[in-house]
Amino acid sequence: MPEYKQPLDSKMGNEETSIFAVMTNLSNKYDALNFSQGFPNFDISSELIQLVHKYMQYGYNQYAPMGGTPELRKAISEKYKLLYNIEYNPDTEINITAGATQGLYTIITSMIKKDDEVIIFEPAYDSYAPSIRFSGGKVIGCQLKAPDFRIDFDDLKSKITSKTKMIIINSPHNPTGIIISEAEMKALENIIEGTKILLLSDEVYEHLVYDGKKHESACKYPGLINNTFITGSFGKTFHATGWKMGYVLAPANLMEEFRKLHQYVVFTCNTPIQLAIAEHMKDPENYLHLNDFYQRKRDAFIESIKGSRFKPLKCEGTYFQVLDYSDISNEYEMEFAHKLIAEHKIASIPIAPFYKDKVNQNILRFCFAKTEESIQQAGEILKRI
Ligand code: PMP
Ligand code: GLN
């Protein structure tokens, strides 16, 4: 086995392993039902698989242009026109990425300089803070608290300084399942409009909004769009998280900066998958009903735990349901989640690691992007605890 024999001058310091990897590994170790990491356990569209196969057989197996295939960028542009009545230029304002994760990392790394301040809302998706730190930026957290997780705008305003370079929002929100309302987006618009502050709007769950509510994309707000990067993920929209395919939208001059880095991070992404997704997106029916599909799963999950001592918090979007276990235990979330896996064979995600200060609220996140059978099984287990 090779081994570096010199003292390691670590750049990464005490960077922890992502909670998603930790919980899925534990789940596998104990052969538990995995409701932790967010991924569907059912098949993806067979038509989409056939399309990928078709493009591979047709010989589309070489590099796509750096920004992504023109077909997919056009399809994304048409979607934004259809859903939000906004025109994004496929050539200059849309870029395909290797999942939203690469989009987020490249946006942050191309924009954030040493000592720049970036405001994030905690609990925050796990990749934001490390990406900011790797660029020498300073993470400024605004806490959202259970059970409602609403933005405290006075707190937000008090944290804006001359060094604030970027604010990161995420709606529908992982891990809590809340969505940002129109009134809240307008409040944000009042803060950002006319300033140099950039907005990074992580909208990977844009199609997963329930109970007749609407997704408030940052692109709909004239006072935001000129300062905004949007990230999207086909992993969520087409149940194919393992394909690692996403996109970034931004005004052309911001996109130009993004591409200066993107070309050296991946240069470009998987060609046949891009072409297949572009063809699949020609029919909006292939993504417009995701909300009904997942709302039924959310409702089935909540129904399946009726009579248990777990209390569901409000889930307005995403495929995550947060459950409060304070009627069962006072243990820390990490310990209780571990116990659920080892003793009851069900895996979830503690919320505390998504806060810098590991705030403990006796709540866990369960991913309900699962088959009807798995959801029933989960309900049976949780009712016994
Ligand atoms: N942002 C959020 C809020 C997410 O939940 C995820 C993944 N679940 C991502 C970004 C990353 O998406 P991708 O898998 O496309 O990299
Ligand atoms: N975003 C997924 C989740 O929230 C996991 C992504 C990952 O494993 N990095 O569970």
Short mmCIF file of C-alpha atoms and ligand atoms in Angstrom, two decimals:
data_model
loop_
_atom_site.label_atom_id
_atom_site.label_comp_id
_atom_site.label_asym_id
_atom_site.label_seq_id
_atom_site.Cartn_x
_atom_site.Cartn_y
_atom_site.Cartn_z
CA MET A 1 0.00 0.00 0.00
CA PRO A 2 1.43 3.44 -0.88
CA GLU A 3 1.81 5.88 2.00
CA TYR A 4 2.93 9.53 2.06
CA LYS A 5 5.78 9.42 4.55
CA GLN A 6 6.24 13.19 5.14
CA PRO A 7 4.37 15.35 7.68
CA LEU A 8 1.07 16.18 5.96
CA ASP A 9 0.54 19.94 5.66
CA SER A 10 -3.24 19.53 5.44
CA LYS A 11 -5.19 22.10 3.46
CA MET A 12 -8.53 20.51 4.33
CA GLY A 13 -8.02 20.62 8.12
CA ASN A 14 -10.78 19.00 10.14
CA GLU A 15 -13.30 18.95 7.29
CA GLU A 16 -15.82 16.23 8.26
CA THR A 17 -17.26 13.55 6.00
CA SER A 18 -20.67 14.63 4.64
CA ILE A 19 -23.55 13.53 6.89
CA PHE A 20 -25.22 11.93 3.83
CA ALA A 21 -22.28 9.57 3.31
CA VAL A 22 -22.05 8.86 7.04
CA MET A 23 -25.72 7.91 7.41
CA THR A 24 -25.91 5.86 4.20
CA ASN A 25 -22.79 3.92 5.24
CA LEU A 26 -24.33 3.23 8.65
CA SER A 27 -27.59 2.23 6.99
CA ASN A 28 -25.76 -0.26 4.76
CA LYS A 29 -23.73 -1.58 7.68
CA TYR A 30 -26.88 -2.42 9.66
CA ASP A 31 -28.92 -3.40 6.60
CA ALA A 32 -31.48 -0.73 7.52
CA LEU A 33 -34.27 0.86 5.48
CA ASN A 34 -32.48 3.91 4.05
CA PHE A 35 -34.66 7.02 4.46
CA SER A 36 -31.54 9.15 5.08
CA GLN A 37 -29.67 10.38 1.97
CA GLY A 38 -32.06 11.95 -0.55
CA PHE A 39 -32.47 9.60 -3.47
CA PRO A 40 -35.40 7.71 -4.96
CA ASN A 41 -35.47 3.89 -4.64
CA PHE A 42 -37.73 3.39 -7.66
CA ASP A 43 -37.02 3.16 -11.39
CA ILE A 44 -36.51 6.18 -13.61
CA SER A 45 -38.37 6.66 -16.92
CA SER A 46 -37.57 3.82 -19.34
CA GLU A 47 -38.04 6.27 -22.22
CA LEU A 48 -35.24 8.41 -20.81
CA ILE A 49 -32.95 5.38 -20.53
CA GLN A 50 -33.71 4.46 -24.15
CA LEU A 51 -32.90 7.99 -25.23
CA VAL A 52 -29.47 7.86 -23.56
CA HIS A 53 -28.88 4.51 -25.26
CA LYS A 54 -29.98 5.94 -28.59
CA TYR A 55 -27.57 8.87 -28.40
CA MET A 56 -24.69 6.59 -27.36
CA GLN A 57 -25.41 4.33 -30.32
CA TYR A 58 -25.68 7.30 -32.68
CA GLY A 59 -22.09 8.13 -31.70
CA TYR A 60 -22.59 11.15 -29.43
CA ASN A 61 -19.81 10.01 -27.13
CA GLN A 62 -17.30 12.85 -27.34
CA TYR A 63 -16.95 16.20 -25.57
CA ALA A 64 -19.92 18.53 -25.66
CA PRO A 65 -19.26 22.29 -25.93
CA MET A 66 -17.99 23.80 -22.67
CA GLY A 67 -21.32 25.37 -21.72
CA GLY A 68 -23.27 22.20 -22.48
CA THR A 69 -25.06 20.89 -25.58
CA PRO A 70 -27.06 23.62 -27.38
CA GLU A 71 -30.10 21.29 -27.32
CA LEU A 72 -30.20 21.06 -23.53
CA ARG A 73 -29.51 24.74 -22.98
CA LYS A 74 -32.37 25.56 -25.36
CA ALA A 75 -34.69 23.13 -23.53
CA ILE A 76 -33.87 24.80 -20.19
CA SER A 77 -34.44 28.24 -21.69
CA GLU A 78 -37.85 27.12 -22.97
CA LYS A 79 -38.77 25.75 -19.55
CA TYR A 80 -38.03 29.09 -17.85
CA LYS A 81 -40.09 30.89 -20.49
CA LEU A 82 -42.99 28.48 -19.97
CA LEU A 83 -42.94 28.43 -16.17
CA TYR A 84 -41.74 31.91 -15.21
CA ASN A 85 -42.02 33.92 -18.45
CA ILE A 86 -38.32 34.80 -18.29
CA GLU A 87 -35.93 34.63 -21.25
CA TYR A 88 -32.53 33.14 -20.42
CA ASN A 89 -30.18 33.22 -23.41
CA PRO A 90 -29.05 29.61 -24.05
CA ASP A 91 -25.62 30.68 -25.32
CA THR A 92 -24.62 33.21 -22.71
CA GLU A 93 -26.78 32.72 -19.61
CA ILE A 94 -27.14 28.94 -19.18
CA ASN A 95 -24.43 26.40 -18.33
CA ILE A 96 -24.73 22.64 -17.80
CA THR A 97 -22.95 21.29 -14.70
CA ALA A 98 -22.03 17.92 -13.20
CA GLY A 99 -24.91 18.08 -10.73
CA ALA A 100 -25.97 21.16 -8.80
CA THR A 101 -23.08 20.47 -6.42
CA GLN A 102 -20.51 21.37 -9.05
CA GLY A 103 -22.58 24.41 -10.04
CA LEU A 104 -22.68 25.63 -6.42
CA TYR A 105 -18.97 25.03 -5.90
CA THR A 106 -17.99 26.77 -9.13
CA ILE A 107 -20.26 29.77 -8.48
CA ILE A 108 -18.90 30.23 -4.98
CA THR A 109 -15.27 29.68 -5.94
CA SER A 110 -15.41 32.00 -8.95
CA MET A 111 -17.09 34.81 -6.96
CA ILE A 112 -15.77 34.66 -3.39
CA LYS A 113 -12.42 36.18 -2.47
CA LYS A 114 -10.52 36.12 0.81
CA ASP A 115 -12.46 37.84 3.64
CA ASP A 116 -15.67 38.22 1.60
CA GLU A 117 -18.71 37.52 3.77
CA VAL A 118 -21.41 35.10 2.61
CA ILE A 119 -24.71 34.84 4.47
CA ILE A 120 -26.30 31.40 4.66
CA PHE A 121 -29.47 30.26 6.42
CA GLU A 122 -29.00 27.40 8.85
CA PRO A 123 -29.85 24.55 8.77
CA ALA A 124 -27.93 24.89 5.48
CA TYR A 125 -27.24 22.30 2.78
CA ASP A 126 -23.90 20.80 3.64
CA SER A 127 -21.80 21.95 0.66
CA TYR A 128 -22.27 25.73 1.05
CA ALA A 129 -20.09 26.53 4.07
CA PRO A 130 -17.06 24.40 3.09
CA SER A 131 -17.07 25.85 -0.45
CA ILE A 132 -17.04 29.37 1.02
CA ARG A 133 -14.24 28.52 3.44
CA PHE A 134 -12.09 26.91 0.74
CA SER A 135 -12.10 30.31 -1.03
CA GLY A 136 -11.05 32.16 2.11
CA GLY A 137 -14.54 33.61 2.56
CA LYS A 138 -16.30 34.07 5.89
CA VAL A 139 -19.53 32.16 6.57
CA ILE A 140 -22.16 34.27 8.31
CA GLY A 141 -25.06 32.13 9.55
CA CYS A 142 -28.67 33.24 10.11
CA GLN A 143 -30.53 30.61 12.09
CA LEU A 144 -33.95 29.27 11.14
CA LYS A 145 -35.58 27.54 14.11
CA ALA A 146 -38.00 24.64 14.37
CA PRO A 147 -40.90 24.23 14.01
CA ASP A 148 -41.48 26.96 11.37
CA PHE A 149 -37.97 27.77 10.12
CA ARG A 150 -39.00 31.24 8.87
CA ILE A 151 -36.40 33.89 7.92
CA ASP A 152 -35.88 36.57 10.58
CA PHE A 153 -35.37 39.62 8.35
CA ASP A 154 -34.17 41.86 11.20
CA ASP A 155 -31.46 39.31 11.93
CA LEU A 156 -30.59 39.15 8.22
CA LYS A 157 -30.35 42.96 7.91
CA SER A 158 -28.20 43.17 11.03
CA LYS A 159 -25.69 40.78 9.46
CA ILE A 160 -25.21 42.70 6.21
CA THR A 161 -21.96 44.69 6.15
CA SER A 162 -19.78 46.34 3.50
CA LYS A 163 -18.06 42.97 3.12
CA THR A 164 -21.23 41.02 2.30
CA LYS A 165 -20.57 39.55 -1.14
CA MET A 166 -23.33 36.96 -1.41
CA ILE A 167 -26.51 35.62 0.20
CA ILE A 168 -27.42 31.97 -0.39
CA ILE A 169 -31.06 30.88 -0.30
CA ASN A 170 -32.59 27.47 -0.91
CA SER A 171 -36.29 26.99 -1.60
CA PRO A 172 -37.84 24.43 -1.39
CA HIS A 173 -35.50 23.95 1.52
CA ASN A 174 -33.33 20.97 2.35
CA PRO A 175 -33.38 19.71 5.11
CA THR A 176 -36.56 21.34 6.54
CA GLY A 177 -39.07 21.07 3.65
CA ILE A 178 -40.24 24.71 3.97
CA ILE A 179 -40.63 27.03 0.98
CA ILE A 180 -39.87 30.75 0.79
CA SER A 181 -43.07 32.76 0.22
CA GLU A 182 -43.71 35.57 -2.24
CA ALA A 183 -43.75 38.09 0.64
CA GLU A 184 -40.37 36.82 1.85
CA MET A 185 -38.89 37.00 -1.67
CA LYS A 186 -40.12 40.60 -1.89
CA ALA A 187 -38.49 41.39 1.45
CA LEU A 188 -35.26 39.92 0.10
CA GLU A 189 -35.67 41.95 -3.09
CA ASN A 190 -35.93 45.12 -0.97
CA ILE A 191 -32.62 44.26 0.66
CA ILE A 192 -30.67 43.27 -2.48
CA GLU A 193 -32.05 45.52 -5.23
CA GLY A 194 -29.56 48.22 -6.25
CA THR A 195 -26.72 46.74 -4.15
CA LYS A 196 -23.68 44.76 -5.30
CA ILE A 197 -24.74 41.74 -3.20
CA LEU A 198 -25.00 38.55 -5.23
CA LEU A 199 -27.83 36.08 -4.63
CA LEU A 200 -27.23 32.36 -5.04
CA SER A 201 -30.63 30.70 -5.25
CA ASP A 202 -30.47 26.92 -4.94
CA GLU A 203 -33.69 25.76 -6.60
CA VAL A 204 -33.00 22.06 -7.11
CA TYR A 205 -36.45 21.12 -5.73
CA GLU A 206 -38.36 23.68 -7.83
CA HIS A 207 -40.89 21.08 -9.09
CA LEU A 208 -41.56 19.63 -5.63
CA VAL A 209 -43.97 22.18 -4.10
CA TYR A 210 -47.21 20.96 -2.52
CA ASP A 211 -50.76 21.87 -1.53
CA GLY A 212 -51.36 24.14 -4.52
CA LYS A 213 -48.51 26.50 -3.59
CA LYS A 214 -46.12 27.92 -6.20
CA HIS A 215 -42.34 27.89 -6.43
CA GLU A 216 -41.02 31.43 -6.10
CA SER A 217 -38.01 31.35 -8.39
CA ALA A 218 -35.61 34.24 -7.84
CA CYS A 219 -35.78 34.89 -11.60
CA LYS A 220 -39.36 36.16 -11.21
CA TYR A 221 -38.21 39.17 -9.18
CA PRO A 222 -36.92 42.11 -11.27
CA GLY A 223 -34.97 43.45 -8.29
CA LEU A 224 -33.18 40.09 -7.87
CA ILE A 225 -32.61 38.57 -11.31
CA ASN A 226 -29.68 40.82 -12.27
CA ASN A 227 -27.74 39.78 -9.15
CA THR A 228 -28.73 36.11 -9.18
CA PHE A 229 -27.20 32.75 -9.91
CA ILE A 230 -29.76 29.89 -9.97
CA THR A 231 -28.78 26.23 -9.60
CA GLY A 232 -30.97 23.34 -10.79
CA SER A 233 -30.59 19.55 -10.75
CA PHE A 234 -31.88 16.92 -13.17
CA GLY A 235 -31.10 14.36 -10.47
CA LYS A 236 -34.19 15.56 -8.60
CA THR A 237 -36.42 16.20 -11.59
CA PHE A 238 -35.86 12.87 -13.34
CA HIS A 239 -35.21 10.66 -10.26
CA ALA A 240 -31.63 10.12 -11.49
CA THR A 241 -29.35 11.42 -8.74
CA GLY A 242 -26.52 9.14 -9.92
CA TRP A 243 -26.34 10.86 -13.29
CA LYS A 244 -24.99 14.02 -11.64
CA MET A 245 -26.44 16.45 -14.13
CA GLY A 246 -27.52 20.00 -13.34
CA TYR A 247 -27.37 23.58 -14.58
CA VAL A 248 -26.61 27.17 -13.65
CA LEU A 249 -28.41 30.31 -14.82
CA ALA A 250 -26.95 33.80 -14.48
CA PRO A 251 -26.70 37.18 -16.26
CA ALA A 252 -24.14 36.96 -19.10
CA ASN A 253 -21.39 38.95 -17.36
CA LEU A 254 -21.60 36.76 -14.24
CA MET A 255 -21.74 33.62 -16.40
CA GLU A 256 -18.58 34.74 -18.19
CA GLU A 257 -16.74 34.74 -14.86
CA PHE A 258 -18.28 31.38 -13.91
CA ARG A 259 -17.02 29.82 -17.15
CA LYS A 260 -13.47 31.00 -16.54
CA LEU A 261 -13.43 28.49 -13.70
CA HIS A 262 -15.92 25.89 -15.00
CA GLN A 263 -13.61 25.12 -17.94
CA TYR A 264 -10.92 23.95 -15.51
CA VAL A 265 -13.20 22.14 -13.06
CA VAL A 266 -14.91 19.73 -15.49
CA PHE A 267 -14.70 21.55 -18.84
CA THR A 268 -17.96 19.87 -19.89
CA CYS A 269 -20.45 17.15 -18.88
CA ASN A 270 -21.79 13.81 -20.14
CA THR A 271 -22.89 14.29 -23.77
CA PRO A 272 -25.45 11.49 -24.40
CA ILE A 273 -27.26 12.19 -21.12
CA GLN A 274 -27.55 15.89 -21.99
CA LEU A 275 -29.03 15.07 -25.40
CA ALA A 276 -31.45 12.55 -23.87
CA ILE A 277 -32.67 14.99 -21.22
CA ALA A 278 -33.12 17.70 -23.86
CA GLU A 279 -35.37 15.42 -25.92
CA HIS A 280 -37.28 14.26 -22.83
CA MET A 281 -37.91 17.87 -21.76
CA LYS A 282 -39.60 18.69 -25.06
CA ASP A 283 -42.75 17.34 -23.42
CA PRO A 284 -43.36 19.39 -20.23
CA GLU A 285 -45.71 16.62 -19.09
CA ASN A 286 -42.48 14.78 -18.19
CA TYR A 287 -41.79 17.16 -15.29
CA LEU A 288 -44.93 19.20 -14.59
CA HIS A 289 -46.66 16.57 -12.41
CA LEU A 290 -43.82 15.81 -10.03
CA ASN A 291 -45.55 17.81 -7.32
CA ASP A 292 -48.67 15.55 -7.41
CA PHE A 293 -46.47 12.45 -7.54
CA TYR A 294 -44.42 13.41 -4.47
CA GLN A 295 -47.32 14.97 -2.58
CA ARG A 296 -49.00 11.55 -2.64
CA LYS A 297 -45.80 10.04 -1.22
CA ARG A 298 -45.59 12.70 1.48
CA ASP A 299 -49.23 12.07 2.44
CA ALA A 300 -48.72 8.28 2.42
CA PHE A 301 -45.68 8.65 4.70
CA ILE A 302 -47.56 10.88 7.15
CA GLU A 303 -50.53 8.48 7.08
CA SER A 304 -48.22 5.52 7.68
CA ILE A 305 -46.87 6.99 10.95
CA LYS A 306 -50.30 7.93 12.36
CA GLY A 307 -50.54 6.51 15.86
CA SER A 308 -46.76 6.73 16.35
CA ARG A 309 -45.06 9.09 18.83
CA PHE A 310 -43.25 10.93 16.01
CA LYS A 311 -44.78 14.35 15.20
CA PRO A 312 -44.52 15.56 11.58
CA LEU A 313 -43.51 19.19 11.02
CA LYS A 314 -44.92 21.13 8.05
CA CYS A 315 -43.55 19.88 4.70
CA GLU A 316 -44.35 22.38 1.93
CA GLY A 317 -41.86 21.06 -0.61
CA THR A 318 -38.81 18.78 -1.30
CA TYR A 319 -38.96 15.04 -0.70
CA PHE A 320 -38.04 15.36 2.97
CA GLN A 321 -40.31 15.08 5.98
CA VAL A 322 -39.01 16.27 9.34
CA LEU A 323 -40.27 14.35 12.39
CA ASP A 324 -40.08 15.52 16.01
CA TYR A 325 -39.20 12.71 18.44
CA SER A 326 -39.33 14.68 21.70
CA ASP A 327 -42.21 12.49 22.99
CA ILE A 328 -39.88 9.50 22.77
CA SER A 329 -36.43 10.70 23.82
CA ASN A 330 -34.25 13.63 24.82
CA GLU A 331 -31.16 12.16 23.25
CA TYR A 332 -29.10 14.24 20.83
CA GLU A 333 -30.21 13.88 17.23
CA MET A 334 -27.03 12.13 16.11
CA GLU A 335 -27.29 9.57 18.92
CA PHE A 336 -30.99 8.98 18.41
CA ALA A 337 -30.55 8.62 14.63
CA HIS A 338 -27.76 6.11 15.27
CA LYS A 339 -30.01 4.16 17.62
CA LEU A 340 -32.82 4.09 15.03
CA ILE A 341 -30.43 2.49 12.56
CA ALA A 342 -28.73 0.02 14.89
CA GLU A 343 -31.77 -1.06 16.90
CA HIS A 344 -34.75 -0.42 14.63
CA LYS A 345 -33.20 -0.69 11.16
CA ILE A 346 -34.36 2.64 9.80
CA ALA A 347 -32.00 5.42 8.70
CA SER A 348 -32.75 9.16 8.81
CA ILE A 349 -30.68 12.36 8.86
CA PRO A 350 -30.18 14.45 12.02
CA ILE A 351 -30.72 18.19 11.44
CA ALA A 352 -28.10 19.40 13.96
CA PRO A 353 -25.09 18.92 11.60
CA PHE A 354 -26.65 21.50 9.23
CA TYR A 355 -26.08 24.19 11.90
CA LYS A 356 -22.57 25.50 12.62
CA ASP A 357 -23.35 25.26 16.34
CA LYS A 358 -24.98 21.79 15.97
CA VAL A 359 -28.29 23.08 17.40
CA ASN A 360 -30.23 20.12 18.81
CA GLN A 361 -34.04 20.27 18.44
CA ASN A 362 -34.97 16.57 18.66
CA ILE A 363 -35.87 16.38 15.00
CA LEU A 364 -34.84 14.07 12.15
CA ARG A 365 -35.26 14.23 8.36
CA PHE A 366 -36.78 11.29 6.48
CA CYS A 367 -36.60 11.05 2.67
CA PHE A 368 -39.94 9.83 1.31
CA ALA A 369 -38.81 9.42 -2.33
CA LYS A 370 -39.47 5.72 -1.87
CA THR A 371 -41.79 2.99 -3.14
CA GLU A 372 -45.20 2.54 -1.55
CA GLU A 373 -43.91 -0.67 0.00
CA SER A 374 -40.87 1.02 1.61
CA ILE A 375 -43.10 3.81 2.95
CA GLN A 376 -45.43 1.26 4.58
CA GLN A 377 -42.43 -0.59 6.02
CA ALA A 378 -41.04 2.66 7.46
CA GLY A 379 -44.44 3.45 9.02
CA GLU A 380 -44.57 0.01 10.66
CA ILE A 381 -41.10 0.47 12.16
CA LEU A 382 -41.73 4.03 13.39
CA LYS A 383 -45.06 3.05 14.99
CA ARG A 384 -43.27 0.43 17.09
CA ILE A 385 -40.79 2.93 18.60
N1 PMP B 1 -28.68 21.55 -3.29
C1 PMP B 1 -29.55 20.92 -2.50
C2 PMP B 1 -30.41 21.72 -1.60
C3 PMP B 1 -29.64 19.52 -2.54
O1 PMP B 1 -30.49 18.90 -1.74
C4 PMP B 1 -28.80 18.81 -3.41
C5 PMP B 1 -28.79 17.31 -3.48
N2 PMP B 1 -29.76 16.66 -2.92
C6 PMP B 1 -27.92 19.51 -4.22
C7 PMP B 1 -27.87 20.88 -4.13
C8 PMP B 1 -26.98 18.81 -5.14
O2 PMP B 1 -27.60 18.31 -6.25
P1 PMP B 1 -26.84 17.31 -7.26
O3 PMP B 1 -27.12 15.95 -6.75
O4 PMP B 1 -27.47 17.60 -8.58
O5 PMP B 1 -25.40 17.65 -7.20
N1 GLN B 2 -28.79 16.13 -1.40
C1 GLN B 2 -28.98 14.80 -0.95
C2 GLN B 2 -29.65 14.83 0.41
O1 GLN B 2 -30.00 15.86 0.88
C3 GLN B 2 -27.69 14.07 -0.84
C4 GLN B 2 -26.56 14.56 -1.64
C5 GLN B 2 -25.28 13.94 -1.21
O2 GLN B 2 -25.25 12.78 -0.86
N2 GLN B 2 -24.24 14.69 -1.23
O3 GLN B 2 -29.82 13.83 1.03
#
